[in-house]
Amino acid sequence: MKNSTPASKEAMNRFKMQSASEVGVNLKQGYNGDLSSRDAGSIGGQMVKKMIESYESNMQ
């Protein structure tokens, strides 16, 4: 996140950690380079799912 504020970086990190928890992936603070592609994809997929749900609920 090149051009983001510290507050937005923190919010995105909390969102990522929450999504990881929801799919059962244990993330640690900082570097997670040992994370499998499958786990990383699960986290990203959960994040996208939640963003779409939020968007759809705000359209109503």
mmCIF file as gemmi writes it, N, C-alpha and C atoms, coordinates in Angstrom:
data_model
loop_
_atom_site.group_PDB
_atom_site.id
_atom_site.type_symbol
_atom_site.label_atom_id
_atom_site.label_alt_id
_atom_site.label_comp_id
_atom_site.label_asym_id
_atom_site.label_entity_id
_atom_site.label_seq_id
_atom_site.pdbx_PDB_ins_code
_atom_site.Cartn_x
_atom_site.Cartn_y
_atom_site.Cartn_z
_atom_site.occupancy
_atom_site.B_iso_or_equiv
_atom_site.pdbx_formal_charge
_atom_site.auth_seq_id
_atom_site.auth_asym_id
_atom_site.pdbx_PDB_model_num
ATOM 1 N N . MET Axp A 1 ? 0.839 -1.171 0 1 0 ? 1 A 1
ATOM 2 C CA . MET Axp A 1 ? 0 0 0 1 0 ? 1 A 1
ATOM 3 C C . MET Axp A 1 ? 0.887 1.237 0 1 0 ? 1 A 1
ATOM 4 N N . LYS Axp A 2 ? 1.26 1.648 -1.16 1 0 ? 2 A 1
ATOM 5 C CA . LYS Axp A 2 ? 2.253 2.702 -1.322 1 0 ? 2 A 1
ATOM 6 C C . LYS Axp A 2 ? 1.763 4.07 -0.839 1 0 ? 2 A 1
ATOM 7 N N . ASN Axp A 3 ? 0.585 4.489 -1.232 1 0 ? 3 A 1
ATOM 8 C CA . ASN Axp A 3 ? 0.113 5.84 -0.926 1 0 ? 3 A 1
ATOM 9 C C . ASN Axp A 3 ? -1.028 5.834 0.076 1 0 ? 3 A 1
ATOM 10 N N . SER Axp A 4 ? -0.897 5.101 1.133 1 0 ? 4 A 1
ATOM 11 C CA . SER Axp A 4 ? -1.975 5.043 2.115 1 0 ? 4 A 1
ATOM 12 C C . SER Axp A 4 ? -1.524 5.627 3.448 1 0 ? 4 A 1
ATOM 13 N N . THR Axp A 5 ? -2.504 6.017 4.221 1 0 ? 5 A 1
ATOM 14 C CA . THR Axp A 5 ? -2.211 6.607 5.528 1 0 ? 5 A 1
ATOM 15 C C . THR Axp A 5 ? -1.957 5.506 6.55 1 0 ? 5 A 1
ATOM 16 N N . PRO Axp A 6 ? -1.312 5.839 7.651 1 0 ? 6 A 1
ATOM 17 C CA . PRO Axp A 6 ? -1.116 4.837 8.706 1 0 ? 6 A 1
ATOM 18 C C . PRO Axp A 6 ? -2.438 4.267 9.219 1 0 ? 6 A 1
ATOM 19 N N . ALA Axp A 7 ? -3.478 5.107 9.297 1 0 ? 7 A 1
ATOM 20 C CA . ALA Axp A 7 ? -4.782 4.631 9.773 1 0 ? 7 A 1
ATOM 21 C C . ALA Axp A 7 ? -5.389 3.63 8.801 1 0 ? 7 A 1
ATOM 22 N N . SER Axp A 8 ? -5.264 3.883 7.492 1 0 ? 8 A 1
ATOM 23 C CA . SER Axp A 8 ? -5.834 2.949 6.52 1 0 ? 8 A 1
ATOM 24 C C . SER Axp A 8 ? -5.034 1.649 6.476 1 0 ? 8 A 1
ATOM 25 N N . LYS Axp A 9 ? -3.719 1.739 6.663 1 0 ? 9 A 1
ATOM 26 C CA . LYS Axp A 9 ? -2.904 0.519 6.722 1 0 ? 9 A 1
ATOM 27 C C . LYS Axp A 9 ? -3.303 -0.336 7.916 1 0 ? 9 A 1
ATOM 28 N N . GLU Axp A 10 ? -3.526 0.309 9.062 1 0 ? 10 A 1
ATOM 29 C CA . GLU Axp A 10 ? -3.931 -0.413 10.27 1 0 ? 10 A 1
ATOM 30 C C . GLU Axp A 10 ? -5.304 -1.045 10.101 1 0 ? 10 A 1
ATOM 31 N N . ALA Axp A 11 ? -6.232 -0.317 9.477 1 0 ? 11 A 1
ATOM 32 C CA . ALA Axp A 11 ? -7.575 -0.848 9.248 1 0 ? 11 A 1
ATOM 33 C C . ALA Axp A 11 ? -7.521 -2.07 8.326 1 0 ? 11 A 1
ATOM 34 N N . MET Axp A 12 ? -6.714 -1.989 7.279 1 0 ? 12 A 1
ATOM 35 C CA . MET Axp A 12 ? -6.585 -3.115 6.347 1 0 ? 12 A 1
ATOM 36 C C . MET Axp A 12 ? -5.926 -4.308 7.036 1 0 ? 12 A 1
ATOM 37 N N . ASN Axp A 13 ? -4.966 -4.065 7.901 1 0 ? 13 A 1
ATOM 38 C CA . ASN Axp A 13 ? -4.319 -5.147 8.634 1 0 ? 13 A 1
ATOM 39 C C . ASN Axp A 13 ? -5.302 -5.84 9.572 1 0 ? 13 A 1
ATOM 40 N N . ARG Axp A 14 ? -6.13 -5.047 10.266 1 0 ? 14 A 1
ATOM 41 C CA . ARG Axp A 14 ? -7.159 -5.644 11.145 1 0 ? 14 A 1
ATOM 42 C C . ARG Axp A 14 ? -8.139 -6.479 10.331 1 0 ? 14 A 1
ATOM 43 N N . PHE Axp A 15 ? -8.536 -5.965 9.164 1 0 ? 15 A 1
ATOM 44 C CA . PHE Axp A 15 ? -9.459 -6.682 8.277 1 0 ? 15 A 1
ATOM 45 C C . PHE Axp A 15 ? -8.836 -8.004 7.819 1 0 ? 15 A 1
ATOM 46 N N . LYS Axp A 16 ? -7.555 -7.96 7.477 1 0 ? 16 A 1
ATOM 47 C CA . LYS Axp A 16 ? -6.841 -9.168 7.045 1 0 ? 16 A 1
ATOM 48 C C . LYS Axp A 16 ? -6.756 -10.189 8.181 1 0 ? 16 A 1
ATOM 49 N N . MET Axp A 17 ? -6.414 -9.718 9.376 1 0 ? 17 A 1
ATOM 50 C CA . MET Axp A 17 ? -6.304 -10.625 10.521 1 0 ? 17 A 1
ATOM 51 C C . MET Axp A 17 ? -7.656 -11.244 10.863 1 0 ? 17 A 1
ATOM 52 N N . GLN Axp A 18 ? -8.722 -10.439 10.807 1 0 ? 18 A 1
ATOM 53 C CA . GLN Axp A 18 ? -10.066 -10.945 11.082 1 0 ? 18 A 1
ATOM 54 C C . GLN Axp A 18 ? -10.47 -11.988 10.039 1 0 ? 18 A 1
ATOM 55 N N . SER Axp A 19 ? -10.208 -11.705 8.777 1 0 ? 19 A 1
ATOM 56 C CA . SER Axp A 19 ? -10.545 -12.648 7.708 1 0 ? 19 A 1
ATOM 57 C C . SER Axp A 19 ? -9.759 -13.945 7.859 1 0 ? 19 A 1
ATOM 58 N N . ALA Axp A 20 ? -8.485 -13.843 8.226 1 0 ? 20 A 1
ATOM 59 C CA . ALA Axp A 20 ? -7.662 -15.035 8.441 1 0 ? 20 A 1
ATOM 60 C C . ALA Axp A 20 ? -8.241 -15.873 9.571 1 0 ? 20 A 1
ATOM 61 N N . SER Axp A 21 ? -8.64 -15.224 10.627 1 0 ? 21 A 1
ATOM 62 C CA . SER Axp A 21 ? -9.225 -15.934 11.763 1 0 ? 21 A 1
ATOM 63 C C . SER Axp A 21 ? -10.506 -16.657 11.357 1 0 ? 21 A 1
ATOM 64 N N . GLU Axp A 22 ? -11.317 -16.009 10.532 1 0 ? 22 A 1
ATOM 65 C CA . GLU Axp A 22 ? -12.583 -16.593 10.105 1 0 ? 22 A 1
ATOM 66 C C . GLU Axp A 22 ? -12.399 -17.854 9.26 1 0 ? 22 A 1
ATOM 67 N N . VAL Axp A 23 ? -11.303 -17.935 8.505 1 0 ? 23 A 1
ATOM 68 C CA . VAL Axp A 23 ? -11.062 -19.122 7.683 1 0 ? 23 A 1
ATOM 69 C C . VAL Axp A 23 ? -10.102 -20.1 8.354 1 0 ? 23 A 1
ATOM 70 N N . GLY Axp A 24 ? -9.717 -19.799 9.599 1 0 ? 24 A 1
ATOM 71 C CA . GLY Axp A 24 ? -8.901 -20.73 10.369 1 0 ? 24 A 1
ATOM 72 C C . GLY Axp A 24 ? -7.414 -20.705 10.064 1 0 ? 24 A 1
ATOM 73 N N . VAL Axp A 25 ? -6.916 -19.584 9.573 1 0 ? 25 A 1
ATOM 74 C CA . VAL Axp A 25 ? -5.488 -19.445 9.281 1 0 ? 25 A 1
ATOM 75 C C . VAL Axp A 25 ? -4.868 -18.57 10.369 1 0 ? 25 A 1
ATOM 76 N N . ASN Axp A 26 ? -3.799 -19.046 10.961 1 0 ? 26 A 1
ATOM 77 C CA . ASN Axp A 26 ? -3.119 -18.284 12.005 1 0 ? 26 A 1
ATOM 78 C C . ASN Axp A 26 ? -2.048 -17.4 11.394 1 0 ? 26 A 1
ATOM 79 N N . LEU Axp A 27 ? -2.294 -16.095 11.389 1 0 ? 27 A 1
ATOM 80 C CA . LEU Axp A 27 ? -1.293 -15.138 10.932 1 0 ? 27 A 1
ATOM 81 C C . LEU Axp A 27 ? -0.574 -14.572 12.135 1 0 ? 27 A 1
ATOM 82 N N . LYS Axp A 28 ? 0.68 -14.238 11.942 1 0 ? 28 A 1
ATOM 83 C CA . LYS Axp A 28 ? 1.416 -13.556 12.999 1 0 ? 28 A 1
ATOM 84 C C . LYS Axp A 28 ? 1.659 -12.122 12.543 1 0 ? 28 A 1
ATOM 85 N N . GLN Axp A 29 ? 1.907 -11.235 13.481 1 0 ? 29 A 1
ATOM 86 C CA . GLN Axp A 29 ? 2.218 -9.851 13.133 1 0 ? 29 A 1
ATOM 87 C C . GLN Axp A 29 ? 3.533 -9.829 12.371 1 0 ? 29 A 1
ATOM 88 N N . GLY Axp A 30 ? 3.591 -9.018 11.332 1 0 ? 30 A 1
ATOM 89 C CA . GLY Axp A 30 ? 4.817 -8.904 10.555 1 0 ? 30 A 1
ATOM 90 C C . GLY Axp A 30 ? 4.855 -9.878 9.394 1 0 ? 30 A 1
ATOM 91 N N . TYR Axp A 31 ? 6.011 -10.44 9.178 1 0 ? 31 A 1
ATOM 92 C CA . TYR Axp A 31 ? 6.274 -11.29 8.019 1 0 ? 31 A 1
ATOM 93 C C . TYR Axp A 31 ? 5.568 -12.636 8.119 1 0 ? 31 A 1
ATOM 94 N N . ASN Axp A 32 ? 4.882 -13.012 7.035 1 0 ? 32 A 1
ATOM 95 C CA . ASN Axp A 32 ? 4.205 -14.309 6.954 1 0 ? 32 A 1
ATOM 96 C C . ASN Axp A 32 ? 4.606 -15.036 5.675 1 0 ? 32 A 1
ATOM 97 N N . GLY Axp A 33 ? 5.875 -14.966 5.333 1 0 ? 33 A 1
ATOM 98 C CA . GLY Axp A 33 ? 6.378 -15.566 4.104 1 0 ? 33 A 1
ATOM 99 C C . GLY Axp A 33 ? 6.289 -17.075 4.063 1 0 ? 33 A 1
ATOM 100 N N . ASP Axp A 34 ? 6.093 -17.695 5.212 1 0 ? 34 A 1
ATOM 101 C CA . ASP Axp A 34 ? 5.978 -19.154 5.247 1 0 ? 34 A 1
ATOM 102 C C . ASP Axp A 34 ? 4.543 -19.624 5.034 1 0 ? 34 A 1
ATOM 103 N N . LEU Axp A 35 ? 3.632 -18.694 4.788 1 0 ? 35 A 1
ATOM 104 C CA . LEU Axp A 35 ? 2.224 -19.013 4.57 1 0 ? 35 A 1
ATOM 105 C C . LEU Axp A 35 ? 2.064 -19.72 3.229 1 0 ? 35 A 1
ATOM 106 N N . SER Axp A 36 ? 1.272 -20.783 3.185 1 0 ? 36 A 1
ATOM 107 C CA . SER Axp A 36 ? 1.072 -21.49 1.921 1 0 ? 36 A 1
ATOM 108 C C . SER Axp A 36 ? 0.197 -20.659 0.975 1 0 ? 36 A 1
ATOM 109 N N . SER Axp A 37 ? 0.326 -20.923 -0.305 1 0 ? 37 A 1
ATOM 110 C CA . SER Axp A 37 ? -0.499 -20.234 -1.301 1 0 ? 37 A 1
ATOM 111 C C . SER Axp A 37 ? -1.973 -20.496 -1.045 1 0 ? 37 A 1
ATOM 112 N N . ARG Axp A 38 ? -2.29 -21.691 -0.624 1 0 ? 38 A 1
ATOM 113 C CA . ARG Axp A 38 ? -3.679 -22.049 -0.337 1 0 ? 38 A 1
ATOM 114 C C . ARG Axp A 38 ? -4.238 -21.186 0.796 1 0 ? 38 A 1
ATOM 115 N N . ASP Axp A 39 ? -3.465 -21.048 1.871 1 0 ? 39 A 1
ATOM 116 C CA . ASP Axp A 39 ? -3.916 -20.234 3.001 1 0 ? 39 A 1
ATOM 117 C C . ASP Axp A 39 ? -4.029 -18.758 2.619 1 0 ? 39 A 1
ATOM 118 N N . ALA Axp A 40 ? -3.043 -18.262 1.884 1 0 ? 40 A 1
ATOM 119 C CA . ALA Axp A 40 ? -3.084 -16.861 1.452 1 0 ? 40 A 1
ATOM 120 C C . ALA Axp A 40 ? -4.306 -16.621 0.566 1 0 ? 40 A 1
ATOM 121 N N . GLY Axp A 41 ? -4.597 -17.56 -0.316 1 0 ? 41 A 1
ATOM 122 C CA . GLY Axp A 41 ? -5.772 -17.45 -1.181 1 0 ? 41 A 1
ATOM 123 C C . GLY Axp A 41 ? -7.066 -17.496 -0.403 1 0 ? 41 A 1
ATOM 124 N N . SER Axp A 42 ? -7.101 -18.31 0.629 1 0 ? 42 A 1
ATOM 125 C CA . SER Axp A 42 ? -8.291 -18.38 1.476 1 0 ? 42 A 1
ATOM 126 C C . SER Axp A 42 ? -8.553 -17.05 2.17 1 0 ? 42 A 1
ATOM 127 N N . ILE Axp A 43 ? -7.488 -16.42 2.64 1 0 ? 43 A 1
ATOM 128 C CA . ILE Axp A 43 ? -7.627 -15.122 3.306 1 0 ? 43 A 1
ATOM 129 C C . ILE Axp A 43 ? -8.111 -14.072 2.303 1 0 ? 43 A 1
ATOM 130 N N . GLY Axp A 44 ? -7.456 -14.005 1.171 1 0 ? 44 A 1
ATOM 131 C CA . GLY Axp A 44 ? -7.849 -13.033 0.142 1 0 ? 44 A 1
ATOM 132 C C . GLY Axp A 44 ? -9.275 -13.255 -0.332 1 0 ? 44 A 1
ATOM 133 N N . GLY Axp A 45 ? -9.655 -14.497 -0.513 1 0 ? 45 A 1
ATOM 134 C CA . GLY Axp A 45 ? -11.021 -14.812 -0.941 1 0 ? 45 A 1
ATOM 135 C C . GLY Axp A 45 ? -12.048 -14.376 0.084 1 0 ? 45 A 1
ATOM 136 N N . GLN Axp A 46 ? -11.73 -14.585 1.36 1 0 ? 46 A 1
ATOM 137 C CA . GLN Axp A 46 ? -12.637 -14.164 2.432 1 0 ? 46 A 1
ATOM 138 C C . GLN Axp A 46 ? -12.76 -12.647 2.459 1 0 ? 46 A 1
ATOM 139 N N . MET Axp A 47 ? -11.648 -11.964 2.239 1 0 ? 47 A 1
ATOM 140 C CA . MET Axp A 47 ? -11.684 -10.499 2.226 1 0 ? 47 A 1
ATOM 141 C C . MET Axp A 47 ? -12.565 -9.988 1.087 1 0 ? 47 A 1
ATOM 142 N N . VAL Axp A 48 ? -12.407 -10.558 -0.096 1 0 ? 48 A 1
ATOM 143 C CA . VAL Axp A 48 ? -13.215 -10.146 -1.246 1 0 ? 48 A 1
ATOM 144 C C . VAL Axp A 48 ? -14.685 -10.45 -0.988 1 0 ? 48 A 1
ATOM 145 N N . LYS Axp A 49 ? -14.977 -11.615 -0.451 1 0 ? 49 A 1
ATOM 146 C CA . LYS Axp A 49 ? -16.361 -11.987 -0.146 1 0 ? 49 A 1
ATOM 147 C C . LYS Axp A 49 ? -17.007 -10.958 0.777 1 0 ? 49 A 1
ATOM 148 N N . LYS Axp A 50 ? -16.277 -10.563 1.823 1 0 ? 50 A 1
ATOM 149 C CA . LYS Axp A 50 ? -16.814 -9.592 2.78 1 0 ? 50 A 1
ATOM 150 C C . LYS Axp A 50 ? -16.968 -8.209 2.148 1 0 ? 50 A 1
ATOM 151 N N . MET Axp A 51 ? -16.052 -7.818 1.275 1 0 ? 51 A 1
ATOM 152 C CA . MET Axp A 51 ? -16.171 -6.525 0.603 1 0 ? 51 A 1
ATOM 153 C C . MET Axp A 51 ? -17.388 -6.502 -0.317 1 0 ? 51 A 1
ATOM 154 N N . ILE Axp A 52 ? -17.625 -7.596 -1.038 1 0 ? 52 A 1
ATOM 155 C CA . ILE Axp A 52 ? -18.801 -7.674 -1.914 1 0 ? 52 A 1
ATOM 156 C C . ILE Axp A 52 ? -20.074 -7.627 -1.088 1 0 ? 52 A 1
ATOM 157 N N . GLU Axp A 53 ? -20.131 -8.375 0.017 1 0 ? 53 A 1
ATOM 158 C CA . GLU Axp A 53 ? -21.31 -8.351 0.885 1 0 ? 53 A 1
ATOM 159 C C . GLU Axp A 53 ? -21.569 -6.941 1.408 1 0 ? 53 A 1
ATOM 160 N N . SER Axp A 54 ? -20.515 -6.231 1.792 1 0 ? 54 A 1
ATOM 161 C CA . SER Axp A 54 ? -20.658 -4.87 2.301 1 0 ? 54 A 1
ATOM 162 C C . SER Axp A 54 ? -21.188 -3.946 1.212 1 0 ? 54 A 1
ATOM 163 N N . TYR Axp A 55 ? -20.646 -4.068 0.03 1 0 ? 55 A 1
ATOM 164 C CA . TYR Axp A 55 ? -21.077 -3.239 -1.098 1 0 ? 55 A 1
ATOM 165 C C . TYR Axp A 55 ? -22.552 -3.487 -1.408 1 0 ? 55 A 1
ATOM 166 N N . GLU Axp A 56 ? -22.927 -4.769 -1.475 1 0 ? 56 A 1
ATOM 167 C CA . GLU Axp A 56 ? -24.311 -5.111 -1.797 1 0 ? 56 A 1
ATOM 168 C C . GLU Axp A 56 ? -25.286 -4.601 -0.732 1 0 ? 56 A 1
ATOM 169 N N . SER Axp A 57 ? -24.9 -4.688 0.538 1 0 ? 57 A 1
ATOM 170 C CA . SER Axp A 57 ? -25.793 -4.221 1.582 1 0 ? 57 A 1
ATOM 171 C C . SER Axp A 57 ? -25.915 -2.694 1.576 1 0 ? 57 A 1
ATOM 172 N N . ASN Axp A 58 ? -24.867 -1.992 1.145 1 0 ? 58 A 1
ATOM 173 C CA . ASN Axp A 58 ? -24.92 -0.534 1.056 1 0 ? 58 A 1
ATOM 174 C C . ASN Axp A 58 ? -25.708 -0.041 -0.156 1 0 ? 58 A 1
ATOM 175 N N . MET Axp A 59 ? -25.903 -0.906 -1.146 1 0 ? 59 A 1
ATOM 176 C CA . MET Axp A 59 ? -26.684 -0.531 -2.334 1 0 ? 59 A 1
ATOM 177 C C . MET Axp A 59 ? -28.178 -0.512 -2.044 1 0 ? 59 A 1
ATOM 178 N N . GLN Axp A 60 ? -28.595 -1.247 -1.051 1 0 ? 60 A 1
ATOM 179 C CA . GLN Axp A 60 ? -30.029 -1.395 -0.791 1 0 ? 60 A 1
ATOM 180 C C . GLN Axp A 60 ? -30.629 -0.197 -0.15 1 0 ? 60 A 1
